[in-house]
XYZ file of C-alpha atoms in Angstrom:
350
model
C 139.498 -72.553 -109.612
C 141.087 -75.003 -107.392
C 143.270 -73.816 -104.277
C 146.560 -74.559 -105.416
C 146.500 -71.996 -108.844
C 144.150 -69.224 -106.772
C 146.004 -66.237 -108.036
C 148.428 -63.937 -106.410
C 148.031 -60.817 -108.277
C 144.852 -59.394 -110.006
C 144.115 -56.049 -111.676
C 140.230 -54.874 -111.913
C 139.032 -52.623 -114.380
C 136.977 -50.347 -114.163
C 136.396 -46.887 -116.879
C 135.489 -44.874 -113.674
C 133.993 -44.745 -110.106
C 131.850 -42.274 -108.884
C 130.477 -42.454 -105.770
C 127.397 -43.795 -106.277
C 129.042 -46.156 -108.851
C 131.462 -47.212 -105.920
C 128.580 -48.515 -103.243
C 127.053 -50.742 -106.165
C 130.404 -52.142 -106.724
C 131.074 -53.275 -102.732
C 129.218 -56.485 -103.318
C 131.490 -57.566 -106.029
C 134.261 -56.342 -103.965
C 133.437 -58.222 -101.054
C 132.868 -61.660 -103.024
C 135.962 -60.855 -104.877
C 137.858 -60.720 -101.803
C 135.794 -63.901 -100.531
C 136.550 -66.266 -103.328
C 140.336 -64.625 -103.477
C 141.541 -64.012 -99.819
C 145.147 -64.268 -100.256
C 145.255 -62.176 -103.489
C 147.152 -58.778 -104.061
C 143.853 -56.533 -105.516
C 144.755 -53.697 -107.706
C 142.014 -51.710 -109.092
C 142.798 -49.565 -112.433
C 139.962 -46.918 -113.338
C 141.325 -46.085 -116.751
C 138.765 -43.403 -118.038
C 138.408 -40.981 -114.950
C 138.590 -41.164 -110.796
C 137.637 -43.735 -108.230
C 135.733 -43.053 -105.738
C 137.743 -45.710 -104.153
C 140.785 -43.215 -103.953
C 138.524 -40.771 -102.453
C 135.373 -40.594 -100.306
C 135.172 -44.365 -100.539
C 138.739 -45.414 -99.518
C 138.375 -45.924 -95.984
C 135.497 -49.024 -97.125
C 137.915 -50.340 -99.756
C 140.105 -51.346 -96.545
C 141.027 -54.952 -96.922
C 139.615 -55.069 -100.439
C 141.711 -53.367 -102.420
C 145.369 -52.976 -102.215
C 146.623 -50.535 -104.743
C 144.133 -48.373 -106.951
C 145.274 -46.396 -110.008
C 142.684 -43.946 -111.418
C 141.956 -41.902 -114.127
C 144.962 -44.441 -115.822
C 144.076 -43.419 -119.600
C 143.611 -46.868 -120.274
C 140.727 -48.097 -122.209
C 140.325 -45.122 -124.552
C 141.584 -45.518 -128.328
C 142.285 -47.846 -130.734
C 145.786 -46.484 -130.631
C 146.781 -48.177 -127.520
C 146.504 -51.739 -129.193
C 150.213 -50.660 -131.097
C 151.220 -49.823 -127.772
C 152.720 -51.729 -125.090
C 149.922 -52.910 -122.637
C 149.257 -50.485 -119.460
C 151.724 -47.763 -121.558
C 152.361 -44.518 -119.036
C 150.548 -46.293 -116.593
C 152.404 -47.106 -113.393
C 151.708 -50.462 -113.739
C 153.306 -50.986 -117.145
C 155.296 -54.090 -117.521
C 153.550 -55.897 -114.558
C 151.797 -59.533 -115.556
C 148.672 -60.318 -113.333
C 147.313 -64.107 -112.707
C 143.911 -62.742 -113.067
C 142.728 -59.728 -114.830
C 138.865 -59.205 -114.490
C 136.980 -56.572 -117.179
C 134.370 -54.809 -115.838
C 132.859 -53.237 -119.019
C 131.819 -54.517 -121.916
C 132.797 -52.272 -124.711
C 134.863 -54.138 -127.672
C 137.535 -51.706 -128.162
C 138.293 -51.765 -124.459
C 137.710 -55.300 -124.010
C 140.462 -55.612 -126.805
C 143.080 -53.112 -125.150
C 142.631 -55.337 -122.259
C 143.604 -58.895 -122.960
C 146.680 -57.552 -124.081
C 147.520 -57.152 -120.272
C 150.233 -60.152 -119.618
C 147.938 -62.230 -118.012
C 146.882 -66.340 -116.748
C 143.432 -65.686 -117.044
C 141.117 -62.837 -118.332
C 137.425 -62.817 -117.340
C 134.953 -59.841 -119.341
C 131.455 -60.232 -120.050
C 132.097 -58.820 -123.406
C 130.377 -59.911 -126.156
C 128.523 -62.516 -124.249
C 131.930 -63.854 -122.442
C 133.271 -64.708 -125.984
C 136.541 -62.722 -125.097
C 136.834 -64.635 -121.886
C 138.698 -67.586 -120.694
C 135.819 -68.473 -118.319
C 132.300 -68.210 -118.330
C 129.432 -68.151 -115.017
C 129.250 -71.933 -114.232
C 125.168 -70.909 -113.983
C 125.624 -69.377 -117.625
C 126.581 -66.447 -119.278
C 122.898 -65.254 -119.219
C 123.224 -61.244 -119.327
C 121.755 -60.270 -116.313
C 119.822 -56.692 -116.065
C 121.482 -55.884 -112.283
C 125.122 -54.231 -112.313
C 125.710 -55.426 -109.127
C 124.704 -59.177 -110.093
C 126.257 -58.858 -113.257
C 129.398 -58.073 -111.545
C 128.793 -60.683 -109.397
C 128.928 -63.140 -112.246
C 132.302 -61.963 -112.784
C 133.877 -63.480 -109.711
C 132.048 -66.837 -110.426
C 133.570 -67.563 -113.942
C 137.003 -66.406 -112.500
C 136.090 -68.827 -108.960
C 134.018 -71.163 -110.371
C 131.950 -70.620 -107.214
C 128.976 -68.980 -106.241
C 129.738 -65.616 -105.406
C 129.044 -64.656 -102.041
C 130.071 -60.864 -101.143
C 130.534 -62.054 -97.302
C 134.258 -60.226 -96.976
C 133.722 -57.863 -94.462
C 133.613 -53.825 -94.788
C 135.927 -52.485 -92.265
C 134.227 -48.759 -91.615
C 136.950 -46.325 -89.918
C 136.842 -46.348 -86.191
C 136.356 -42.769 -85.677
C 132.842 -43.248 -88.013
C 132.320 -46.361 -85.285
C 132.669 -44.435 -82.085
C 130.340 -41.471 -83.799
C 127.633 -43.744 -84.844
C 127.437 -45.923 -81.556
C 127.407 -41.697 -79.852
C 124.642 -40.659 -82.130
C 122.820 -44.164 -81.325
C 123.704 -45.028 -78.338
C 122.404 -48.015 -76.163
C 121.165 -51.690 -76.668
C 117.491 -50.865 -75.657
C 116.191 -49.150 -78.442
C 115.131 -50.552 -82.080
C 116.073 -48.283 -84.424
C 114.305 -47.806 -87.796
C 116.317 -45.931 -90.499
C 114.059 -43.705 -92.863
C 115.731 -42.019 -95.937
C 113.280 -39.480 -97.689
C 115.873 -38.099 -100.294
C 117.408 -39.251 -103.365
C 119.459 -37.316 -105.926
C 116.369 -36.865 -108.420
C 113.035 -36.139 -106.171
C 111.097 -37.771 -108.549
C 112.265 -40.840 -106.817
C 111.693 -39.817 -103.633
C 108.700 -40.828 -101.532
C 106.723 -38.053 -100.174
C 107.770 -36.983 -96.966
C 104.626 -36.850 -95.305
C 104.564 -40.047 -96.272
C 107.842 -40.799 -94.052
C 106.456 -38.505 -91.557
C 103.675 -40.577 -91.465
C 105.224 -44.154 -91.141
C 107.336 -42.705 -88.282
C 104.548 -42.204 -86.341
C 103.266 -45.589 -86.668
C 106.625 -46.887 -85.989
C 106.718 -45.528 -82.894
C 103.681 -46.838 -81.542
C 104.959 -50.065 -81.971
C 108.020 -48.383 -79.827
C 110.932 -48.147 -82.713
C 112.440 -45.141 -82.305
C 112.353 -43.049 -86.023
C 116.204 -42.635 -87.456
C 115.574 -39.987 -90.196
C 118.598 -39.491 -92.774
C 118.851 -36.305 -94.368
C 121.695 -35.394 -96.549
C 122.788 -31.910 -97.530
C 120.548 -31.663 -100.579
C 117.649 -32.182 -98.178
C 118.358 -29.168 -95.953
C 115.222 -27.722 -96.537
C 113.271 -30.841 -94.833
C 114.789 -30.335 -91.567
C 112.804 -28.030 -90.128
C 109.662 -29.830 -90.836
C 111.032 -33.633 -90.030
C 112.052 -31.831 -86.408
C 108.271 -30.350 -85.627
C 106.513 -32.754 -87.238
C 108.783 -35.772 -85.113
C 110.361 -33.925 -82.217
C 111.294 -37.287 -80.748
C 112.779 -38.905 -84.180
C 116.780 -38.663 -84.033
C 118.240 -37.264 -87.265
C 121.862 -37.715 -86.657
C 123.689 -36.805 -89.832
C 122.591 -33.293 -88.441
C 124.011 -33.956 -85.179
C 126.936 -31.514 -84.326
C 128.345 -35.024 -82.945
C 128.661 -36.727 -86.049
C 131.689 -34.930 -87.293
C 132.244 -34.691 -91.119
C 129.511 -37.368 -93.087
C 130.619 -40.054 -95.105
C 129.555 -42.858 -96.595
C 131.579 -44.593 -93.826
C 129.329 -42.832 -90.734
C 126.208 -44.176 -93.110
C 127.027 -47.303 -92.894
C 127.805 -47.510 -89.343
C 124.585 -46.190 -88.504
C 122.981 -48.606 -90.598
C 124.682 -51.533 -88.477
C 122.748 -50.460 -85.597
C 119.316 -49.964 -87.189
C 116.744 -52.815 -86.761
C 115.438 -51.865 -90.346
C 115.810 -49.038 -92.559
C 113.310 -47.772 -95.740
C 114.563 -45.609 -98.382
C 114.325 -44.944 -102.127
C 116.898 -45.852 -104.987
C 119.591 -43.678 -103.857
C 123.011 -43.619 -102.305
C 122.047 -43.717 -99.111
C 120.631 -46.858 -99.877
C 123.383 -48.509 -101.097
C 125.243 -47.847 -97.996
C 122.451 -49.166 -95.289
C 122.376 -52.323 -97.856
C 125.830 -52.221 -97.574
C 125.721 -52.747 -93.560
C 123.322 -55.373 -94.458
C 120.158 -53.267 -92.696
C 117.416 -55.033 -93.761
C 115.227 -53.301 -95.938
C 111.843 -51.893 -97.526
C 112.930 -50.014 -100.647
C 111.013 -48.002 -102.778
C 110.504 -47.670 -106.304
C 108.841 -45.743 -109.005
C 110.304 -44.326 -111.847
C 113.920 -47.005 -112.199
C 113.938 -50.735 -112.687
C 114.688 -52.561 -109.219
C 115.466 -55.232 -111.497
C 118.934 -53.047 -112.057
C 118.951 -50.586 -109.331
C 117.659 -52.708 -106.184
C 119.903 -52.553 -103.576
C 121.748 -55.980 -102.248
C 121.260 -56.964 -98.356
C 120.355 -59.979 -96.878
C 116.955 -59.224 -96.199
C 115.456 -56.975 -98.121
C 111.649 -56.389 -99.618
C 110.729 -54.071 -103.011
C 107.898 -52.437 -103.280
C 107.128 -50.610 -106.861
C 104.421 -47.799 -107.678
C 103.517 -50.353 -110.941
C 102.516 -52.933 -107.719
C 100.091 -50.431 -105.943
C 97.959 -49.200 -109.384
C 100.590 -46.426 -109.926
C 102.763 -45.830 -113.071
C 105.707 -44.261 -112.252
C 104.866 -42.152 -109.201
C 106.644 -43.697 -106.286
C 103.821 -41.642 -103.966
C 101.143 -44.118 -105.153
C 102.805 -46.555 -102.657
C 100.881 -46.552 -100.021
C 101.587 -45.911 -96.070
C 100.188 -49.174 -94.984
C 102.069 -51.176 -97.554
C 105.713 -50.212 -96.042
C 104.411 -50.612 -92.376
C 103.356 -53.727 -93.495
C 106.534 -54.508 -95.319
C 108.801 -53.102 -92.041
C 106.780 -55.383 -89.679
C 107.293 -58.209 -91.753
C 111.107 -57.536 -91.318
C 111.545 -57.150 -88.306
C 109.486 -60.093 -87.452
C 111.702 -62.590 -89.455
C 113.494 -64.956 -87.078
C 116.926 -63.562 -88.259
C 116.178 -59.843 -87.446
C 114.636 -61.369 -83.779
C 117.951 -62.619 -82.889
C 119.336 -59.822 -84.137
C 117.461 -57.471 -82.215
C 118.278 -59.660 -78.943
C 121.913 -58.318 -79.369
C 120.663 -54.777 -79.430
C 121.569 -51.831 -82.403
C 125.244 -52.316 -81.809
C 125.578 -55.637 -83.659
C-alpha cells in the first residue's frame, strides 16, 4: 500500500480475547501499528470480551485506540438483512481498512458488509479478500504468523511487529525494585503452565538453577498463583534465587509487571504458557519447552528464541524427557550470541 492511500481508520475483528488469546495477538498488534502508524485502530470483539478492555489494556497503549467488546457481531445469519455493525456503537461508521481475524464463512460474510476501502480475511483461502500475502496465501499452522500475514496483504510489506509495548510505569518502577542493579544477569525460569502436563518438572528447574548460578546468573523463578504450592520448595531448595511475583514489593501482578521483568532478564526458559507469551513479548530471549502442543502453532515469537521438543530427546509427549543438559546447553548458547553480549553490556535494565 503506498503512503499516500495508508488508511485513516481501521476496525479489527476479533470473536473474542481472552487473556491468553490477547499476548498471542501483540505481535500482530505491534506490526499492525508498524506498517499503519498514523491510523485510528479500533478493535471490535463481536462474540464475547477483550482482554484488551481488561487485564491487557494498559499493553494495548498506543496500539489500539477504541475497543468494543462482546459487540454481538459475527453471530447469525440474521445480521446479513441488517444494517452492518446494527446496535453496535459503531453503526453507520465506514473504515478504510477492515481486517478479519477469523475465518468462519458466515462471519466472514457479515463482515464485508462493513462500509469499507479494503477488506483483508483469510477466509476461504483469502478468496473473500481484496488482498492476498505478497509471499502467498499459504495457510500457515501459527496464529500468531497467520495473523501476521494479515498485515502484509493489507501493507504489502513484510510484517514486522517492531511498534513498541508501552508497559505502565508503576509495573516499570516495581520491576527495576524487584531487580534492581546493572551487575547482575538475570535468568527467568517459569515452571508452571495452565495444564501441568506441559510443565517441565520442577526439579528439573531446580536443577538448571543451580547450574546457572555457577556460571554466576542469578535464578529469576516465576510462579503464578496456581503454583502456590511450589513456593515453599523453590525457596529451600534455591534460597538465593529471587522469585519476585511473590515479593510483597511487586504490588498487584499483571501481565504488564511480567513483561517488565522480562526486559531485564538476560534469558528466560519456560513452557507453552502465558507467562511465556509475555517474556516473548519483552523480547527475552528464550529456551522454550515443549511436549504435548505443536510449537509449530503455539511457539512463542521473540527475537531470539530456541525450541526444544520431548519428540527431539526420544520422548513422545512427556515434556520431562527433555533433558537438564539440553536447556543449559540451549541457555548458554543464548546468552553467548553477539546480540545478547551487547545486550548484557547495558545491564538488566535495557
Amino acid at each position: 500500500m503506498r503512503a499516500e492511500a495508508a488508511p485513516r481508520e481501521v476496525l479489527v475483528y476479533v470473536g473474542l480475547d481472552l487473556v491468553g488469546d490477547g499476548l498471542m495477538k501483540l505481535p500482530f498488534l505491534r506490526a499492525l501499528r508498524a506498517a499503519f502508524p498514523e491510523a485510528r485502530v479500533t478493535w471490535l470483539a463481536g462474540k464475547g470480551p477483550s482482554a484488551f478492555a481488561g487485564p491487557l489494556a494498559p499493553l494495548a497503549e498506543g496500539l489500539i485506540d477504541e475497543v468494543v467488546d462482546d459487540a454481538g457481531i459475527g453471530r447469525k445469519a440474521a445480521e446479513l438483512l441488517h444494517r452492518p455493525l446494527a446496535g453496535s456503537p459503531l453503526q453507520g461508521r465506514r473504515f478504510d481498512l477492515v481486517i478479519d481475524t477469523q475465518t468462519r464463512l458466515l462471519t466472514t460474510l457479515v463482515l464485508r458488509r462493513i462500509p469499507h476501502g479494503t477488506f483483508v480475511s483469510a477466509c476461504a483461502g483469502f478468496r473473500l479478500s481484496d488482498r492476498k500475502p505478497p509471499g502467498g496465501d499459504k495457510r500457515l499452522p501459527a496464529l500468531a504468523k497467520r495473523l501476521l500475514q494479515l498485515v502484509e496483504a493489507a501493507s504489502g510489506k513484510p510484517a514486522r511487529p517492531e511498534a513498541p509495548l508501552h508497559p505502565p510505569g508503576e509495573a516499570v518502577a516495581a520491576a527495576a525494585t524487584l531487580l534492581p542493579g546493572a551487575a547482575p544477569r538475570y535468568a527467568g525460569l517459569v515452571p508452571g503452565a495452565g495444564w501441568r502436563a506441559k510443565c517441565w518438572p520442577l526439579e528439573n528447574h531446580i536443577a538448571l538453577a543451580r547450574r546457572l548460578r555457577e556460571q554466576e546468573l542469578t535464578p529469576v523463578v516465576l510462579l503464578g498463583p496456581d503454583e502456590a504450592d511450589w513456593v515453599p520448595q523453590v525457596r529451600e531448595a534455591l534460597p538465593d534465587a529471587l522469585l519476585p511475583l511473590q515479593d510483597a514489593r511487586a504490588g498487584r501482578v499483571t501481565p504488564a509487571l511480567t513483561i517488565a521483568l522480562g526486559r531485564r532478564l538476560g534469558v528466560a526458559v519456560a513452557g507453552d504458557c502465558g507467562a511465556g507469551h509475555m517474556l516473548a513479548a519483552a523480547g527475552t530471549p528464550m529456551v522454550s519447552l515443549f511436549g504435548p502442543t505443536a510449537p509449530e502453532k503455539f511457539a512463542p515469537m521473540t527475537p531470539r528464541l530456541t525450541v526444544l521438543t520431548a519428540q527431539d530427546h526420544g520422548g513422545d509427549d512427556e515434556v520431562a524427557a527433555i533433558p537438564v543438559d539440553a536447556v543449559a546447553k540451549a541457555v548458554h548458547r543464548l546468552l553467548e550470541t553477539p546480540e545478547a553480549a551487547k545486550a548484557q553490556s547495558h545491564g538488566p535494565g535495557r
